[in-house]
Short mmCIF file of N, CA and C in Angstrom, two decimals:
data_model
loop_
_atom_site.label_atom_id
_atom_site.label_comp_id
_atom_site.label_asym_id
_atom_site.label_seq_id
_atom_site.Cartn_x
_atom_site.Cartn_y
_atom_site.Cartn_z
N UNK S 2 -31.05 -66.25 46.53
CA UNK S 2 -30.83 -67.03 45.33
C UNK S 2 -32.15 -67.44 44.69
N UNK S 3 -33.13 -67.36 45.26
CA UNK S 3 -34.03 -68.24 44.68
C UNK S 3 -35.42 -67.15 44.12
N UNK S 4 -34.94 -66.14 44.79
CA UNK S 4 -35.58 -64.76 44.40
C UNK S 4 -34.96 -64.57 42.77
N UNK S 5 -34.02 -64.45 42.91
CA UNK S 5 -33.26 -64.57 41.26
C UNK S 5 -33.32 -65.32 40.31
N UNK S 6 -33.61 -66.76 41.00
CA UNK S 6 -33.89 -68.11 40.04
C UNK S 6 -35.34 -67.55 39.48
N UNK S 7 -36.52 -66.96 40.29
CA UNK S 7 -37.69 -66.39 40.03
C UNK S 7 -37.40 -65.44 39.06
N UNK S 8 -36.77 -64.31 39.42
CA UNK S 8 -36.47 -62.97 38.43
C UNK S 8 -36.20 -63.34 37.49
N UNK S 9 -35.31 -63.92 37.08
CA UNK S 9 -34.56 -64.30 35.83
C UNK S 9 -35.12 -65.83 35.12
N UNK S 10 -36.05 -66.22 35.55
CA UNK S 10 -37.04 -67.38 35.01
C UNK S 10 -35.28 -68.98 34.76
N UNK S 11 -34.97 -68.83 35.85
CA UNK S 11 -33.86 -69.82 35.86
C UNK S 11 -34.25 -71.19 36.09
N UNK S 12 -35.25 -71.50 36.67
CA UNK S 12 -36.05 -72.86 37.02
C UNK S 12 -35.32 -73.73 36.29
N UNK S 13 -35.13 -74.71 36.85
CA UNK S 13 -34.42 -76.06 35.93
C UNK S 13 -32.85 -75.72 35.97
N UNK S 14 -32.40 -74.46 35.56
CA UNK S 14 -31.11 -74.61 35.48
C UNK S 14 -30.27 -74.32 36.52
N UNK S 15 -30.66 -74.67 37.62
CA UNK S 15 -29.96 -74.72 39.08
C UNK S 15 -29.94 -76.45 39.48
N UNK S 16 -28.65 -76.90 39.86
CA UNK S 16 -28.72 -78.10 40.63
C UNK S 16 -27.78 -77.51 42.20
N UNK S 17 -28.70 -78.01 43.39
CA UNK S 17 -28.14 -77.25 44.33
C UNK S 17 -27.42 -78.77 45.08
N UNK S 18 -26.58 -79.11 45.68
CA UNK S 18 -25.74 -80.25 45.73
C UNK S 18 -25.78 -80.33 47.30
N UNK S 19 -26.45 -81.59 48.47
CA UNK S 19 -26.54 -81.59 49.49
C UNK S 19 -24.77 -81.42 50.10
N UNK S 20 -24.99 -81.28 51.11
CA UNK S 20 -23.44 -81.12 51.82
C UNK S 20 -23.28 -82.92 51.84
N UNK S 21 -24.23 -83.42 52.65
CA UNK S 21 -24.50 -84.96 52.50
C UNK S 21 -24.91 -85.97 51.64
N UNK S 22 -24.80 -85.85 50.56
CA UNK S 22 -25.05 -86.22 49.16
C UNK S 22 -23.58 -87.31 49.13
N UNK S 23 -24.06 -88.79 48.50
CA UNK S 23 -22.96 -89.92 47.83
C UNK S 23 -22.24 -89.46 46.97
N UNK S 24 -21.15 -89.78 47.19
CA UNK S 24 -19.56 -89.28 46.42
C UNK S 24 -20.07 -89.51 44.68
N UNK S 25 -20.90 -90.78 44.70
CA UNK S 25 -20.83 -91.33 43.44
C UNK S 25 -22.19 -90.30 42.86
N UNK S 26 -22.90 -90.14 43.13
CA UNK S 26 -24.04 -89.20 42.79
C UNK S 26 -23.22 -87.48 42.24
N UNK S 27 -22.92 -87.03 43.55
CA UNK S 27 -21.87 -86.19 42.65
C UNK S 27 -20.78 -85.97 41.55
N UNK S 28 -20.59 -87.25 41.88
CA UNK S 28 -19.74 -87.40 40.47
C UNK S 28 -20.47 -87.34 39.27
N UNK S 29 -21.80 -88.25 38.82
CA UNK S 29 -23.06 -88.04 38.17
C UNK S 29 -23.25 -86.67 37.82
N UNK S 30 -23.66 -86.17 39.00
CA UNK S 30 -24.09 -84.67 38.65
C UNK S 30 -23.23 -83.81 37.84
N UNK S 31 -22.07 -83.58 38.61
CA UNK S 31 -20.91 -82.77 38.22
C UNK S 31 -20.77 -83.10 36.80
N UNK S 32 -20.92 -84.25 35.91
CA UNK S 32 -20.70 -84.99 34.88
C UNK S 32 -22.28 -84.24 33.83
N UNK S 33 -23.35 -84.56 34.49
CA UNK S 33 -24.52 -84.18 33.83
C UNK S 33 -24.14 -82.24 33.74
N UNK S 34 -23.89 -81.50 34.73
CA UNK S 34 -23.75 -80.35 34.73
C UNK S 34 -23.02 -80.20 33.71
N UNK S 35 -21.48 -80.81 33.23
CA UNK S 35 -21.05 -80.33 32.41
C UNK S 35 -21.27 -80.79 30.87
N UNK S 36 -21.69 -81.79 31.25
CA UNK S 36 -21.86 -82.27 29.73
C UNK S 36 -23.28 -80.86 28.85
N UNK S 37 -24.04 -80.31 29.78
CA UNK S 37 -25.06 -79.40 29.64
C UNK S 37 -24.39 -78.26 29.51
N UNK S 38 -22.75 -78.15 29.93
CA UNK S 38 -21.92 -76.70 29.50
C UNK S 38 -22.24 -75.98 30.48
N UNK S 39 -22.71 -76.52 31.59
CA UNK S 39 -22.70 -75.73 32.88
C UNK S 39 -21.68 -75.22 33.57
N UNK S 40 -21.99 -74.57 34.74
CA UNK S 40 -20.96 -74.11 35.88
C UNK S 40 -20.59 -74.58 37.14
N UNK S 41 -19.73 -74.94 37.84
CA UNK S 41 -19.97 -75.34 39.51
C UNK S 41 -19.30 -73.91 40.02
N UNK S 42 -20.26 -73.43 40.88
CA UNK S 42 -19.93 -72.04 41.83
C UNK S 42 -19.97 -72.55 43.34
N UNK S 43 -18.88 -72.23 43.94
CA UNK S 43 -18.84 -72.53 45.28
C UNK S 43 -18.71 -71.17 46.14
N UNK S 44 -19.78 -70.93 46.37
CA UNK S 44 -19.63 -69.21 46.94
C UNK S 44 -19.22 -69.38 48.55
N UNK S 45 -18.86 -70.71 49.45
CA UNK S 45 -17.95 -70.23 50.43
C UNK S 45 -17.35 -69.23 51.30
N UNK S 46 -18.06 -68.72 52.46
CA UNK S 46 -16.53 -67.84 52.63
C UNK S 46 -15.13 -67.77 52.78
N UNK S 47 -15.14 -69.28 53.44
CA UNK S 47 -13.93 -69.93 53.46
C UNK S 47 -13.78 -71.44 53.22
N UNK S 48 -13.14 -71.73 52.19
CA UNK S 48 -13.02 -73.31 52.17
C UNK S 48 -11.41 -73.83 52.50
N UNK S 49 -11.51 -74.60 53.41
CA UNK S 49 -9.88 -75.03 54.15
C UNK S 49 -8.95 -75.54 52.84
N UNK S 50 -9.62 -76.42 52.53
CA UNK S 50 -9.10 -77.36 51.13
C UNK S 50 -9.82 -76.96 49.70
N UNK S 51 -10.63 -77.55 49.78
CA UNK S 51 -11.27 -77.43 48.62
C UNK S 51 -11.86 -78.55 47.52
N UNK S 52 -12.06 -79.59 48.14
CA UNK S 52 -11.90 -81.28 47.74
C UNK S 52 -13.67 -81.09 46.23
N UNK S 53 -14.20 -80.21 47.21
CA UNK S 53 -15.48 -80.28 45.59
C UNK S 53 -15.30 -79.32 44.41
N UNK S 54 -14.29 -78.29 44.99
CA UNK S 54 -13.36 -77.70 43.54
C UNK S 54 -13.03 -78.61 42.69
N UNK S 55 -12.14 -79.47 43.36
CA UNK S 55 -11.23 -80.06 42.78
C UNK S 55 -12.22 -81.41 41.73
N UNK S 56 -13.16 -81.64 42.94
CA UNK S 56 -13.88 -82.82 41.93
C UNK S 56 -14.83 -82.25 40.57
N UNK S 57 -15.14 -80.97 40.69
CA UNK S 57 -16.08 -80.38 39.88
C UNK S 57 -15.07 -79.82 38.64
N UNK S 58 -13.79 -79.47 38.75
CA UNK S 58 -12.68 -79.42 37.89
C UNK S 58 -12.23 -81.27 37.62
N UNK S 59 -12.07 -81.81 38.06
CA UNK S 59 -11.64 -83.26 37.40
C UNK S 59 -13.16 -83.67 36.55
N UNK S 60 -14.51 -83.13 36.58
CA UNK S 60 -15.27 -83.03 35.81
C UNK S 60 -15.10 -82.57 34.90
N UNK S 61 -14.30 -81.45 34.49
CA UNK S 61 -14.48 -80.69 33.30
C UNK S 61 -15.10 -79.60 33.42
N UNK S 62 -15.86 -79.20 34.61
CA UNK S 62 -16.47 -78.40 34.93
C UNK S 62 -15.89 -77.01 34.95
N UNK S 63 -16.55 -75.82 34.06
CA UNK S 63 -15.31 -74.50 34.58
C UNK S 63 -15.89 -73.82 36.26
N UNK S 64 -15.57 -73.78 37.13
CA UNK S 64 -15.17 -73.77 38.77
C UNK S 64 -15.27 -72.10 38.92
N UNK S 65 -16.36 -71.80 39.49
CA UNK S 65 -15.81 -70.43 40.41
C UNK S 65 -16.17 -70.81 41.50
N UNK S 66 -15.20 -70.59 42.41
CA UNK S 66 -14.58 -70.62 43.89
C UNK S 66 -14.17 -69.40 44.96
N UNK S 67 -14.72 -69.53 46.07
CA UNK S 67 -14.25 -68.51 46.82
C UNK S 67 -12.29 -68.67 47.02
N UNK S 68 -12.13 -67.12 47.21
CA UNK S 68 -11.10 -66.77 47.00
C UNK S 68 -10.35 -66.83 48.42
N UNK S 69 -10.66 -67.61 49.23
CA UNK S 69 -10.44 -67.57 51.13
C UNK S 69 -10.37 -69.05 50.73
N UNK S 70 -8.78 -69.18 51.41
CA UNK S 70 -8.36 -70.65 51.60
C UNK S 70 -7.95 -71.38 49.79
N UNK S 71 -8.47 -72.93 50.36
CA UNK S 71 -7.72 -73.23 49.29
C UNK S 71 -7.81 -73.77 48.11
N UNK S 72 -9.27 -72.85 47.45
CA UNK S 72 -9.49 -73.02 46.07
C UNK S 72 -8.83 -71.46 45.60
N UNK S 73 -8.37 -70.62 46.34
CA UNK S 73 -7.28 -69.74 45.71
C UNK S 73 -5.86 -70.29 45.16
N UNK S 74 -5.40 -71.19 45.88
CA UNK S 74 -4.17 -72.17 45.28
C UNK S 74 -4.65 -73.11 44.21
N UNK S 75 -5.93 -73.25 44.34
CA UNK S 75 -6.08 -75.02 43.41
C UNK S 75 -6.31 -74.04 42.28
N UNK S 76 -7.25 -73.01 42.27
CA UNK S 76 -7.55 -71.95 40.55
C UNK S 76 -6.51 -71.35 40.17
N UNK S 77 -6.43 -71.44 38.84
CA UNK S 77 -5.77 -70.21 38.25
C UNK S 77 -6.59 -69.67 37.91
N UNK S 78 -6.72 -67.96 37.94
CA UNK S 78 -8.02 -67.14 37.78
C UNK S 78 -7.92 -66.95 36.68
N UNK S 79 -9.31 -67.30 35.50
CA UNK S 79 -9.51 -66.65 34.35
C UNK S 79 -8.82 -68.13 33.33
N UNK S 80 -7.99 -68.81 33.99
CA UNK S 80 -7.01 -70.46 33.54
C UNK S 80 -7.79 -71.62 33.05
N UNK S 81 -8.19 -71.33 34.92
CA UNK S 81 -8.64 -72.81 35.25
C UNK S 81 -9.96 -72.55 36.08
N UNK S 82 -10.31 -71.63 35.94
CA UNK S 82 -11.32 -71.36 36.69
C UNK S 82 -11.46 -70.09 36.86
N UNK S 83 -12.48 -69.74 38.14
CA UNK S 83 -11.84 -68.16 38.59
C UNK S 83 -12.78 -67.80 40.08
N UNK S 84 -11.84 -67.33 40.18
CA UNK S 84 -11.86 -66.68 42.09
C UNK S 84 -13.27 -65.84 42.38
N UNK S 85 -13.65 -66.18 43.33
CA UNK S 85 -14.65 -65.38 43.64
C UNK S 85 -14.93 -64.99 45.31
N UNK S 86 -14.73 -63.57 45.46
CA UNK S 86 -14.95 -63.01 46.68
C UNK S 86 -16.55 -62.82 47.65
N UNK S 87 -16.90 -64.00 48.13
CA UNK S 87 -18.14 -63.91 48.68
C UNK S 87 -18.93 -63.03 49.49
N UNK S 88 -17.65 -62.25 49.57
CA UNK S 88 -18.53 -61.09 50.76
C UNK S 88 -18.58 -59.76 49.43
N UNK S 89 -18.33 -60.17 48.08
CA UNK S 89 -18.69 -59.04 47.17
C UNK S 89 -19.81 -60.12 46.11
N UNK S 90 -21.28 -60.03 46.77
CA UNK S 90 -22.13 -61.35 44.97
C UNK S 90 -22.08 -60.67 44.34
N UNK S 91 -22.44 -59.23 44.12
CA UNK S 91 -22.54 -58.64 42.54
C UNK S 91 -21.69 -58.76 41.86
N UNK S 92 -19.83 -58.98 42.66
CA UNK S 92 -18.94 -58.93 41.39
C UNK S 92 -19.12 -60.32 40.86
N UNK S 93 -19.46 -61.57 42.49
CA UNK S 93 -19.38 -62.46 41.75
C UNK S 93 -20.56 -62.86 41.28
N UNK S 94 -21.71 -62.71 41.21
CA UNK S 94 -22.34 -62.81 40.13
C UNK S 94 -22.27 -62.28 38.88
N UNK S 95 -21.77 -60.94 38.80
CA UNK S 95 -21.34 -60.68 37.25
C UNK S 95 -20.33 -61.62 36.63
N UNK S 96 -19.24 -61.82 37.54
CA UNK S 96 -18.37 -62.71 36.63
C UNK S 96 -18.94 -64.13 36.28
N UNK S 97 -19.96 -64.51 36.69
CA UNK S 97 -20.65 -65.70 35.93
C UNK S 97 -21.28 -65.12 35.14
N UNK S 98 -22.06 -64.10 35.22
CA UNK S 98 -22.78 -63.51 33.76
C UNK S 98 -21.96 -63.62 32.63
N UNK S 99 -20.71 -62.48 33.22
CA UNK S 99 -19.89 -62.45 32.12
C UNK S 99 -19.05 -63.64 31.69
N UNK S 100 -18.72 -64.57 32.37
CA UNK S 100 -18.72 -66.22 31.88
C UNK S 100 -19.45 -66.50 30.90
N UNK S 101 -20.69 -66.34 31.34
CA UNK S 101 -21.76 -67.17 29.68
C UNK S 101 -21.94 -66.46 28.74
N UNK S 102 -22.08 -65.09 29.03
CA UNK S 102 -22.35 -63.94 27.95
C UNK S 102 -20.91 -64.55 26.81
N UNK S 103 -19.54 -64.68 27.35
CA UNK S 103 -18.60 -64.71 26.46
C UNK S 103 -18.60 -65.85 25.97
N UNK S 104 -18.81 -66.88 26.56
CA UNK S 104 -19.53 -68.85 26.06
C UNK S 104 -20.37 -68.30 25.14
N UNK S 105 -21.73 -67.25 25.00
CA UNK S 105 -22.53 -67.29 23.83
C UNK S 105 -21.79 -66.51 22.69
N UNK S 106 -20.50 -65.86 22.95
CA UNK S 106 -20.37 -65.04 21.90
C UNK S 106 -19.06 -65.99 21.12
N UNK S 107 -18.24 -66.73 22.04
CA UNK S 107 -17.23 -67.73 21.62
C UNK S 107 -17.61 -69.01 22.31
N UNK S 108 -18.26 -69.96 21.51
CA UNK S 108 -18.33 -71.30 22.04
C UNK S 108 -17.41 -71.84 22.30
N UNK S 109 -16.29 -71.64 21.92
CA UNK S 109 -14.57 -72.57 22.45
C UNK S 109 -14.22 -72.15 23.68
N UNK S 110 -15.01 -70.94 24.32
CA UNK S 110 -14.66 -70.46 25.90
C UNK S 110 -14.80 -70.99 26.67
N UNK S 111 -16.08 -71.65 26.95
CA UNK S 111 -16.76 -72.91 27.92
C UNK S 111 -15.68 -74.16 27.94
N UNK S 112 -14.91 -74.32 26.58
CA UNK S 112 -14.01 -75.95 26.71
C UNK S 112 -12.60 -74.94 26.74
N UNK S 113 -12.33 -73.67 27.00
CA UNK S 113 -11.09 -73.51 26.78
C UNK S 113 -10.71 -73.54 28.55
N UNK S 114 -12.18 -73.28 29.22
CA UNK S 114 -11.67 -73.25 30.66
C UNK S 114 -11.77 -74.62 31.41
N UNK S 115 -12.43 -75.35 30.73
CA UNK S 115 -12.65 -76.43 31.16
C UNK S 115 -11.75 -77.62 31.06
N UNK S 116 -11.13 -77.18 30.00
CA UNK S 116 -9.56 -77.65 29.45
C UNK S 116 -8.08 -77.03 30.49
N UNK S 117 -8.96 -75.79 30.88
CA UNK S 117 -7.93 -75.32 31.84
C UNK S 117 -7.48 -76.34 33.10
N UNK S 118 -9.17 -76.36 33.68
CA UNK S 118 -9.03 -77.12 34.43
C UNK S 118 -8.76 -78.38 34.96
N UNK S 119 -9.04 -79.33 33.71
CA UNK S 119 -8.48 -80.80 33.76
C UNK S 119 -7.26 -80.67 33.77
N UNK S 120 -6.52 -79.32 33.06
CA UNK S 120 -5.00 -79.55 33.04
C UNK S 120 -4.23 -79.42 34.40
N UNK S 121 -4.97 -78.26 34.82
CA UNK S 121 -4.33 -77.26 36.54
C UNK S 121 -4.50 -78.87 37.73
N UNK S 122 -5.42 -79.33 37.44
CA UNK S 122 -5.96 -81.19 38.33
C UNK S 122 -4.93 -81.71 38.08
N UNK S 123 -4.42 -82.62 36.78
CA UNK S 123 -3.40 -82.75 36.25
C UNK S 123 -1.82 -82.58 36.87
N UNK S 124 -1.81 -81.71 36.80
CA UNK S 124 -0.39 -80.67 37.11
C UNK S 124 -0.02 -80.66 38.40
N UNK S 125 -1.21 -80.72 39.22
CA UNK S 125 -1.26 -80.67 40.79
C UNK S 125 -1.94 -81.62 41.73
N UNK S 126 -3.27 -82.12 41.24
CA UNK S 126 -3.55 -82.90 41.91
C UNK S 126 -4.20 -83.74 41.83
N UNK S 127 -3.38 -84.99 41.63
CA UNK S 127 -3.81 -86.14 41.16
C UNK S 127 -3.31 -87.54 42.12
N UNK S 128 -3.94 -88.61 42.63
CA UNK S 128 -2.85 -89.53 43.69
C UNK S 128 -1.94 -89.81 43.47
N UNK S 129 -1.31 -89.75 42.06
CA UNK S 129 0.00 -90.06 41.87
C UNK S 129 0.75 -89.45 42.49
N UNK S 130 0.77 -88.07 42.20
CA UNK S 130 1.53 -86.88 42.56
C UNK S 130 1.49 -87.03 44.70
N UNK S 131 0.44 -86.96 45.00
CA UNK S 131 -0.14 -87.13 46.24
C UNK S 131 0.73 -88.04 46.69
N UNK S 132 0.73 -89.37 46.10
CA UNK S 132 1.54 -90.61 47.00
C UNK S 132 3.14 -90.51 46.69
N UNK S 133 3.32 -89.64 45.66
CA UNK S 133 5.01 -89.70 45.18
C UNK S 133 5.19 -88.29 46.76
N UNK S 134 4.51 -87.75 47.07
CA UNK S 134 4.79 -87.19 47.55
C UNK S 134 4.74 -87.25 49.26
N UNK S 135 4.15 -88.12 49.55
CA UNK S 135 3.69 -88.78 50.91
C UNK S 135 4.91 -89.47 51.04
N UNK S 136 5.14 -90.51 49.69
CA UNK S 136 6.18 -91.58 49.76
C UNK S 136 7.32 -90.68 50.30
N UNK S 137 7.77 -89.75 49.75
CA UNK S 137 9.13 -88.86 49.25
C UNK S 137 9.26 -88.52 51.37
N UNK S 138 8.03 -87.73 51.78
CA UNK S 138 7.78 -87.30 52.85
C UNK S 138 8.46 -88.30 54.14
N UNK S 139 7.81 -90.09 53.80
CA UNK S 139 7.87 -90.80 54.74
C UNK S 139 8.97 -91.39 54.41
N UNK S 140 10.16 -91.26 53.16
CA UNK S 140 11.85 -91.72 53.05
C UNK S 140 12.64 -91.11 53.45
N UNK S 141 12.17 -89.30 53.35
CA UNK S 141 12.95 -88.41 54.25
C UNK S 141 12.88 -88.74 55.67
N UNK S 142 11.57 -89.00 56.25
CA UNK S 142 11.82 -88.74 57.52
C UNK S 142 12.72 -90.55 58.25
N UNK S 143 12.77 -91.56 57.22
CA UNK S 143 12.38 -92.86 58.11
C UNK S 143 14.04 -92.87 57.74
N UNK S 144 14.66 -92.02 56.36
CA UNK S 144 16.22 -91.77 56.30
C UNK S 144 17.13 -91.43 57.72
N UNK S 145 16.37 -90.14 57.72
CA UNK S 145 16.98 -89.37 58.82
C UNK S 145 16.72 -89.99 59.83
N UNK S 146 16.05 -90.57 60.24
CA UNK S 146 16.31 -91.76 61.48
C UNK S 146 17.16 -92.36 61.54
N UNK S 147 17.90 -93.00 60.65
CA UNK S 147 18.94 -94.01 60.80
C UNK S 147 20.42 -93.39 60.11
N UNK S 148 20.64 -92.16 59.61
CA UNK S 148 21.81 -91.18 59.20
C UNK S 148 21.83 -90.84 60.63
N UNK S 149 21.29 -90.11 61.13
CA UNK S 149 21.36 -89.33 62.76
C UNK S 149 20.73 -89.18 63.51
N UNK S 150 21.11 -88.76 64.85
CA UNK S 150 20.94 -89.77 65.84
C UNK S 150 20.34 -88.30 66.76
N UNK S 151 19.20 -88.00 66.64
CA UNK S 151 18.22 -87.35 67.74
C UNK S 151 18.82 -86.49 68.80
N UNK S 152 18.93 -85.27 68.86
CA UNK S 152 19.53 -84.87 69.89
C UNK S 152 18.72 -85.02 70.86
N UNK S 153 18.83 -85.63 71.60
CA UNK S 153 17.49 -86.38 73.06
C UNK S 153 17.84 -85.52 74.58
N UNK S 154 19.11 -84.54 74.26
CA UNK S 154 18.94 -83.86 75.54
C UNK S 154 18.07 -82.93 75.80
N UNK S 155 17.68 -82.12 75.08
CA UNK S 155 16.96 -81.27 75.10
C UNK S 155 14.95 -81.75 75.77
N UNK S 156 14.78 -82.63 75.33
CA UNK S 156 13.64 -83.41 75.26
C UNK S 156 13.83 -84.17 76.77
N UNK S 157 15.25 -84.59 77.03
CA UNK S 157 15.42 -85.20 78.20
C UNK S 157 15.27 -84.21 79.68
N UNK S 158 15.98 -83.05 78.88
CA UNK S 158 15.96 -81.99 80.34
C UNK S 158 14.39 -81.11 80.53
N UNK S 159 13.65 -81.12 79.32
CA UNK S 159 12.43 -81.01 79.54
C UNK S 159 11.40 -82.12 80.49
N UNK S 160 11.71 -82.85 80.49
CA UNK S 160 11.09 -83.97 80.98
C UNK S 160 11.39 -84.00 82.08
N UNK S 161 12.86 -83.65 82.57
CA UNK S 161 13.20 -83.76 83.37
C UNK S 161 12.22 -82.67 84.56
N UNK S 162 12.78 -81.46 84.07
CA UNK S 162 11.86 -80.51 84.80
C UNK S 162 10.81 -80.56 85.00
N UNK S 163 9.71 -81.34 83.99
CA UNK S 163 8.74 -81.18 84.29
C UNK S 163 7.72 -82.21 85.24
N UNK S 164 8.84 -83.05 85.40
CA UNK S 164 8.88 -84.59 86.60
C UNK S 164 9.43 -83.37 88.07
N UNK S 165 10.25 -82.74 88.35
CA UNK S 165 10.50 -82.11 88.73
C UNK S 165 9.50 -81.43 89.63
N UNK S 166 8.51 -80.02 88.51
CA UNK S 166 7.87 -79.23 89.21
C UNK S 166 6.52 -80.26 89.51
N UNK S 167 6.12 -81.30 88.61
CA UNK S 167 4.71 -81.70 89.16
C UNK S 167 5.28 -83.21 90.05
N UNK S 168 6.26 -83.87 89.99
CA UNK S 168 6.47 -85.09 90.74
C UNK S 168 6.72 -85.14 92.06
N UNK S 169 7.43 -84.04 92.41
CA UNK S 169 8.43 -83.91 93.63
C UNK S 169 8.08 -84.11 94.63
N UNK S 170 7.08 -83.40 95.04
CA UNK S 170 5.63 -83.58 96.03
C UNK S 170 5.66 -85.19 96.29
N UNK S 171 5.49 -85.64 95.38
CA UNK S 171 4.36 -87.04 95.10
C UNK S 171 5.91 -88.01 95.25
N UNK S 172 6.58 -87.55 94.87
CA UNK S 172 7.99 -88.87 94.92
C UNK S 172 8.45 -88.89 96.24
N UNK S 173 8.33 -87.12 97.06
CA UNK S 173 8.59 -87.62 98.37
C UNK S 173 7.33 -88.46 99.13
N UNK S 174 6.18 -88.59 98.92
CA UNK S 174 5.97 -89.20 99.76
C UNK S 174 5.77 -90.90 99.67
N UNK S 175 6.31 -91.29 98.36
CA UNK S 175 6.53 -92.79 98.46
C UNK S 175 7.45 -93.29 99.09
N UNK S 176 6.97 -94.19 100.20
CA UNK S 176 7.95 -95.06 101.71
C UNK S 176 9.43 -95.42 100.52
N UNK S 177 10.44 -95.25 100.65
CA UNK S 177 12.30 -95.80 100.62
C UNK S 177 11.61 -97.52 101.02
N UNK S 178 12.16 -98.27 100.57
CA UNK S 178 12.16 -100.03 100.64
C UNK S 178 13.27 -100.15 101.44
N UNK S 179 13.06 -101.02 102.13
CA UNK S 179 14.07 -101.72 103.14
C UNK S 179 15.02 -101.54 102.04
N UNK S 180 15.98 -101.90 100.99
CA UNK S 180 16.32 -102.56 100.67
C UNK S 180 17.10 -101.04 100.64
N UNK S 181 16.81 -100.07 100.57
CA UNK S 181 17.89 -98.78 99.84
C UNK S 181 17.99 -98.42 101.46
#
């Protein structure tokens, strides 16, 4: 990367973002990046979730993301962002070329994806949505607790057996009490 920042006289227009960097600083950045009509690229091979997609899209930011895991669900490719396969940089470096090349030829491109993306955040993931959905999660389950009633044999005869193969040993040799 930095061979290229050289080649291509890019100096200045790289912000590289610590893994350990304050929530609130990134937010800053992500904010300065876009207000400058920048990009956030997360070249990843695999991201589980995707939580700095998502914050670099609630920026406004237009998002390319590796395509492993789950900034493939959070993008719509070409929408709201767009996918990028890390074990191929040339394609994904062309598709950022070809990102700005089409930003210099239509300036409404840069806010049409960026618009994508506040909307796709929006639509999907926002705490509202998050807690209507946690809530929804923890009425189903705390319902069905008190509609019906646990089938507990199954769980019981497991237990059972398994007091069984590791107890048996050990239960015979505790002394019987006078009393039995």
């Amino acid at each position: 990367m930095y061979e290229l920042i050289e080649k291509y006289d890019l100096n200045g227009n790289f912000r590289w973002i610590s893994t350990n960097m304050d929530r609130m600083k990134n937010g800053e950045l992500y904010r300065y990046v876009a207000d400058t009509k920048g990009a956030f690229v997360q070249p990843a091979l695999y991201e589980a979730f995707g939580l700095t997609v998502i914050e670099a899209m609630t920026s406004g930011l237009p998002t390319f993301a590796t395509c492993n895991g789950g900034p493939a669900e959070i993008i719509v490719h070409g929408k709201s962002g767009f996918h990028i396969d890390p074990y191929e940089g040339d394609k994904a470096a062309q598709l950022v070329v070809d990102f700005f090349e089409k930003c210099m030829l239509d300036p409404t491109h840069w806010e049409t994806i960026s618009k994508g993306g506040l909307e796709r955040i929006q639509e999907k993931y926002t705490w509202k949505i998050y807690s209507k959905k946690l809530l929804t999660l923890a009425g189903v389950y705390g319902f069905s607790k008190y509609t019906s009633k646990p089938d507990k044999s199954k769980a019981n005869h497991t237990i059972e057996m398994l007091s069984e193969i590791g107890f048996s040993k050990l239960v015979e040799s505790v002394p019987i009490t006078a009393e039995e």
